[in-house]
Short mmCIF file of C-alpha atoms in Angstrom, two decimals:
data_model
loop_
_atom_site.label_atom_id
_atom_site.label_comp_id
_atom_site.label_asym_id
_atom_site.label_seq_id
_atom_site.Cartn_x
_atom_site.Cartn_y
_atom_site.Cartn_z
CA ASP G 1 26.99 10.54 -52.86
CA THR G 2 30.26 10.31 -54.78
CA ALA G 3 30.28 6.96 -56.53
CA VAL G 4 30.37 4.84 -59.63
CA SER G 5 26.81 4.10 -60.64
CA GLN G 6 25.65 1.76 -63.32
CA THR G 7 22.22 0.95 -64.70
CA PRO G 8 20.39 -1.27 -64.89
CA LYS G 9 21.09 -3.52 -61.92
CA TYR G 10 19.48 -6.49 -63.53
CA LEU G 11 18.98 -7.20 -67.23
CA VAL G 12 17.14 -10.27 -68.49
CA THR G 13 16.87 -10.64 -72.23
CA GLN G 14 16.63 -13.17 -75.04
CA MET G 15 19.36 -14.36 -77.34
CA GLY G 16 19.86 -12.17 -80.37
CA ASN G 17 18.72 -8.93 -78.67
CA ASP G 18 20.82 -5.76 -78.41
CA LYS G 19 21.21 -4.12 -74.99
CA SER G 20 23.12 -1.30 -73.31
CA ILE G 21 24.53 -0.81 -69.85
CA LYS G 22 25.25 2.73 -68.62
CA CYS G 23 27.97 3.89 -66.24
CA GLU G 24 28.66 7.18 -64.65
CA GLN G 25 31.22 8.30 -62.10
CA ASN G 26 31.32 11.59 -60.22
CA LEU G 27 34.70 11.03 -58.59
CA GLY G 28 36.56 13.20 -61.05
CA HIS G 29 38.53 10.17 -62.32
CA ASP G 30 40.11 10.18 -65.76
CA THR G 31 40.03 6.48 -66.44
CA MET G 32 37.07 4.14 -66.67
CA TYR G 33 36.76 0.40 -67.20
CA TRP G 34 34.42 -2.41 -67.93
CA TYR G 35 35.07 -5.78 -66.18
CA LYS G 36 33.20 -9.05 -66.58
CA GLN G 37 32.73 -11.41 -63.67
CA ASP G 38 31.80 -14.97 -64.62
CA SER G 39 30.13 -17.62 -62.57
CA LYS G 40 33.42 -18.65 -61.04
CA LYS G 41 33.88 -15.13 -59.74
CA PHE G 42 36.86 -14.32 -61.97
CA LEU G 43 37.00 -10.60 -62.85
CA LYS G 44 38.39 -10.01 -66.28
CA ILE G 45 39.01 -6.67 -67.93
CA MET G 46 37.22 -5.92 -71.10
CA PHE G 47 37.92 -2.28 -71.93
CA SER G 48 39.63 0.78 -70.47
CA TYR G 49 39.20 4.39 -71.45
CA ASN G 50 41.44 7.26 -70.45
CA ASN G 51 40.05 10.76 -71.08
CA LYS G 52 37.52 9.33 -73.59
CA GLU G 53 40.23 7.41 -75.48
CA LEU G 54 40.22 3.63 -75.70
CA ILE G 55 43.47 2.31 -74.19
CA ILE G 56 42.72 -1.30 -73.37
CA ASN G 57 40.68 -3.58 -75.61
CA GLU G 58 41.01 -7.15 -74.56
CA THR G 59 40.00 -10.11 -76.70
CA VAL G 60 36.36 -9.28 -76.53
CA PRO G 61 33.96 -10.15 -79.40
CA ASN G 62 33.22 -7.09 -81.51
CA ARG G 63 29.55 -7.45 -80.53
CA PHE G 64 30.66 -5.47 -77.48
CA SER G 65 31.12 -1.84 -78.15
CA PRO G 66 32.07 0.71 -75.46
CA LYS G 67 31.27 4.34 -75.82
CA SER G 68 32.62 7.22 -73.76
CA PRO G 69 30.80 10.47 -74.46
CA ASP G 70 32.83 12.25 -71.78
CA LYS G 71 35.24 11.46 -68.95
CA ALA G 72 32.47 10.74 -66.54
CA HIS G 73 30.58 8.21 -68.59
CA LEU G 74 31.37 4.86 -70.19
CA ASN G 75 28.56 2.86 -71.67
CA LEU G 76 28.60 -0.69 -72.96
CA HIS G 77 26.49 -1.78 -75.92
CA ILE G 78 26.13 -5.45 -76.70
CA ASN G 79 24.74 -6.67 -80.03
CA SER G 80 23.27 -10.05 -80.85
CA LEU G 81 23.40 -11.32 -77.20
CA GLU G 82 24.45 -14.93 -76.66
CA LEU G 83 23.92 -17.27 -73.75
CA GLY G 84 27.63 -17.08 -72.84
CA ASP G 85 27.34 -13.34 -72.28
CA SER G 86 25.43 -14.01 -69.03
CA ALA G 87 27.58 -12.60 -66.28
CA VAL G 88 27.90 -9.66 -63.94
CA TYR G 89 29.37 -6.63 -65.64
CA PHE G 90 31.22 -4.13 -63.45
CA CYS G 91 32.08 -0.58 -64.36
CA ALA G 92 35.02 1.00 -62.51
CA SER G 93 37.05 4.17 -62.50
CA SER G 94 40.40 5.33 -61.29
CA LEU G 95 42.58 8.36 -61.09
CA GLY G 96 45.62 7.56 -63.17
CA THR G 97 47.49 4.32 -63.68
CA ASP G 98 48.47 3.44 -60.18
CA SER G 99 45.35 4.37 -58.21
CA PRO G 100 42.98 1.76 -56.90
CA LEU G 101 39.83 1.12 -58.93
CA HIS G 102 36.45 2.09 -57.61
CA PHE G 103 33.79 -0.30 -58.78
CA GLY G 104 30.09 0.13 -59.47
CA ASN G 105 27.59 -2.34 -58.02
CA GLY G 106 27.45 -4.38 -61.16
CA THR G 107 24.81 -5.29 -63.73
CA ARG G 108 23.69 -8.89 -63.72
CA LEU G 109 22.96 -9.82 -67.31
CA THR G 110 21.02 -13.00 -67.98
CA VAL G 111 20.52 -14.16 -71.54
CA THR G 112 17.82 -16.76 -72.09
CA GLU T 1 48.73 -13.97 -69.36
CA ASP T 2 49.98 -12.90 -65.87
CA LYS T 3 48.57 -15.20 -63.26
CA VAL T 4 47.38 -14.48 -59.75
CA VAL T 5 46.69 -17.54 -57.58
CA GLN T 6 44.90 -17.26 -54.25
CA SER T 7 44.62 -19.81 -51.47
CA PRO T 8 42.72 -21.21 -49.88
CA LEU T 9 39.73 -21.02 -52.20
CA SER T 10 37.37 -21.04 -49.24
CA LEU T 11 37.67 -20.84 -45.53
CA VAL T 12 35.16 -21.27 -42.70
CA VAL T 13 35.99 -19.96 -39.27
CA HIS T 14 34.32 -18.82 -36.08
CA GLU T 15 34.14 -15.31 -34.73
CA GLY T 16 37.30 -14.33 -32.96
CA ASP T 17 39.53 -16.54 -35.08
CA THR T 18 42.49 -15.09 -36.98
CA VAL T 19 42.80 -15.91 -40.70
CA THR T 20 45.55 -15.56 -43.26
CA LEU T 21 44.77 -15.40 -46.94
CA ASN T 22 47.45 -16.00 -49.51
CA CYS T 23 48.17 -14.55 -52.96
CA SER T 24 50.98 -15.42 -55.31
CA TYR T 25 51.61 -13.73 -58.58
CA GLU T 26 53.85 -13.66 -61.65
CA VAL T 27 56.54 -11.04 -61.81
CA THR T 28 56.16 -9.82 -65.40
CA ASN T 29 55.78 -6.02 -65.50
CA PHE T 30 54.72 -5.91 -61.92
CA ARG T 31 53.70 -2.53 -60.48
CA SER T 32 51.50 -3.15 -57.45
CA LEU T 33 49.36 -5.68 -55.73
CA LEU T 34 45.91 -4.85 -54.42
CA TRP T 35 43.37 -6.53 -52.14
CA TYR T 36 39.64 -6.06 -52.48
CA LYS T 37 36.71 -7.26 -50.47
CA GLN T 38 33.54 -8.28 -52.32
CA GLU T 39 30.36 -8.81 -50.46
CA LYS T 40 27.19 -8.98 -52.52
CA LYS T 41 27.95 -6.17 -54.88
CA ALA T 42 30.96 -4.05 -55.78
CA PRO T 43 34.49 -5.05 -54.80
CA THR T 44 35.72 -2.48 -52.28
CA PHE T 45 39.35 -1.49 -51.99
CA LEU T 46 41.35 -2.63 -48.99
CA PHE T 47 45.07 -2.20 -49.65
CA MET T 48 47.56 -1.40 -52.33
CA LEU T 49 51.11 -2.70 -51.87
CA THR T 50 54.08 -1.63 -53.90
CA SER T 51 57.06 -2.12 -51.59
CA SER T 52 58.33 -5.36 -50.08
CA GLY T 53 58.21 -5.89 -46.36
CA ILE T 54 56.15 -2.88 -45.37
CA GLU T 55 52.93 -3.89 -43.56
CA LYS T 56 49.79 -1.94 -44.24
CA LYS T 57 47.13 -1.97 -41.55
CA SER T 58 43.54 -0.90 -41.29
CA GLY T 59 41.83 -1.86 -38.08
CA ARG T 60 41.88 -5.67 -37.75
CA LEU T 61 43.15 -6.12 -41.32
CA SER T 62 46.75 -6.04 -42.38
CA SER T 63 48.68 -7.00 -45.49
CA ILE T 64 52.25 -7.40 -46.56
CA LEU T 65 54.08 -8.00 -49.84
CA ASP T 66 57.12 -10.11 -50.51
CA LYS T 67 58.50 -9.16 -53.90
CA LYS T 68 61.29 -11.69 -53.76
CA GLU T 69 59.03 -14.64 -53.18
CA LEU T 70 56.19 -13.11 -55.27
CA PHE T 71 53.43 -13.33 -52.75
CA SER T 72 51.24 -11.32 -50.43
CA ILE T 73 49.22 -12.17 -47.37
CA LEU T 74 46.12 -10.62 -45.94
CA ASN T 75 45.58 -11.11 -42.26
CA ILE T 76 42.33 -10.61 -40.38
CA THR T 77 42.42 -10.83 -36.63
CA ALA T 78 39.44 -11.30 -34.27
CA THR T 79 37.16 -12.05 -37.18
CA GLN T 80 33.54 -10.92 -37.13
CA THR T 81 30.55 -12.16 -39.14
CA GLY T 82 30.76 -8.91 -41.14
CA ASP T 83 34.10 -10.09 -42.51
CA SER T 84 32.31 -12.83 -44.44
CA ALA T 85 33.02 -12.01 -48.12
CA VAL T 86 35.10 -12.95 -51.15
CA TYR T 87 38.60 -11.48 -50.83
CA LEU T 88 40.15 -10.71 -54.19
CA CYS T 89 43.84 -10.28 -54.84
CA THR T 90 44.89 -8.48 -58.01
CA ARG T 91 48.10 -7.18 -59.52
CA SER T 92 48.71 -4.33 -61.89
CA GLY T 93 51.22 -4.32 -64.69
CA THR T 94 52.35 -1.70 -67.13
CA SER T 95 49.09 -1.69 -69.13
CA TYR T 96 47.00 1.15 -68.03
CA GLY T 97 44.68 -0.05 -65.28
CA LYS T 98 44.81 -3.61 -66.46
CA LEU T 99 44.37 -5.61 -63.26
CA THR T 100 44.78 -9.37 -63.26
CA PHE T 101 42.56 -10.86 -60.59
CA GLY T 102 42.90 -14.08 -58.71
CA GLN T 103 39.89 -16.33 -58.29
CA GLY T 104 39.21 -15.10 -54.79
CA THR T 105 39.02 -16.63 -51.33
CA ILE T 106 35.50 -17.11 -49.93
CA LEU T 107 35.63 -16.38 -46.19
CA THR T 108 32.71 -17.41 -44.04
CA VAL T 109 32.71 -16.36 -40.38
CA HIS T 110 30.15 -18.14 -38.11
CA PRO T 111 28.94 -16.54 -34.90
#
């Protein structure tokens, strides 16, 4: 199936650990994103990559580091996890600036 | 930061009712307004609106944009239990793919 897929679906870890979330899209899109959805359901952009180049980097702690090995992949690595990092993280992709985003199913991160 | 405000925050109706969801936004660097439906997982795309006054329809759902008054509405007629979801309004500006989302409207449709 054509889709945006991210792994893992659930991630439970302790404070201070380092973890990664992987994202892959097979839609042929040139732009990929990471969004964070907090407990109040607000979706906020974290990063955006176009053709492997970082183009949006919102005010996210530098413990968060995205990596795009190719156009179809955008991974998110988080160092020294904190309680406040608990949220659902969505990967998304789009074709160009004005196309709708296609979202993955999210990764629910719980930091204890 | 560009704001998107949705109302109501939650809505409970019975099957067969018609609902109207509202979204207002700030005008700075506006390019388009989009509606998404979020059930348990990924938000799924419904509509993208760029021009004022042109209604977009998909089955029982329709949406329209008013660029003068800076708002959009999403209508759902003859609601079904499967319409129960969070409906997200978002706008795009000039930053590449940077969508500003509203807080969503939680729609619950009872049988």
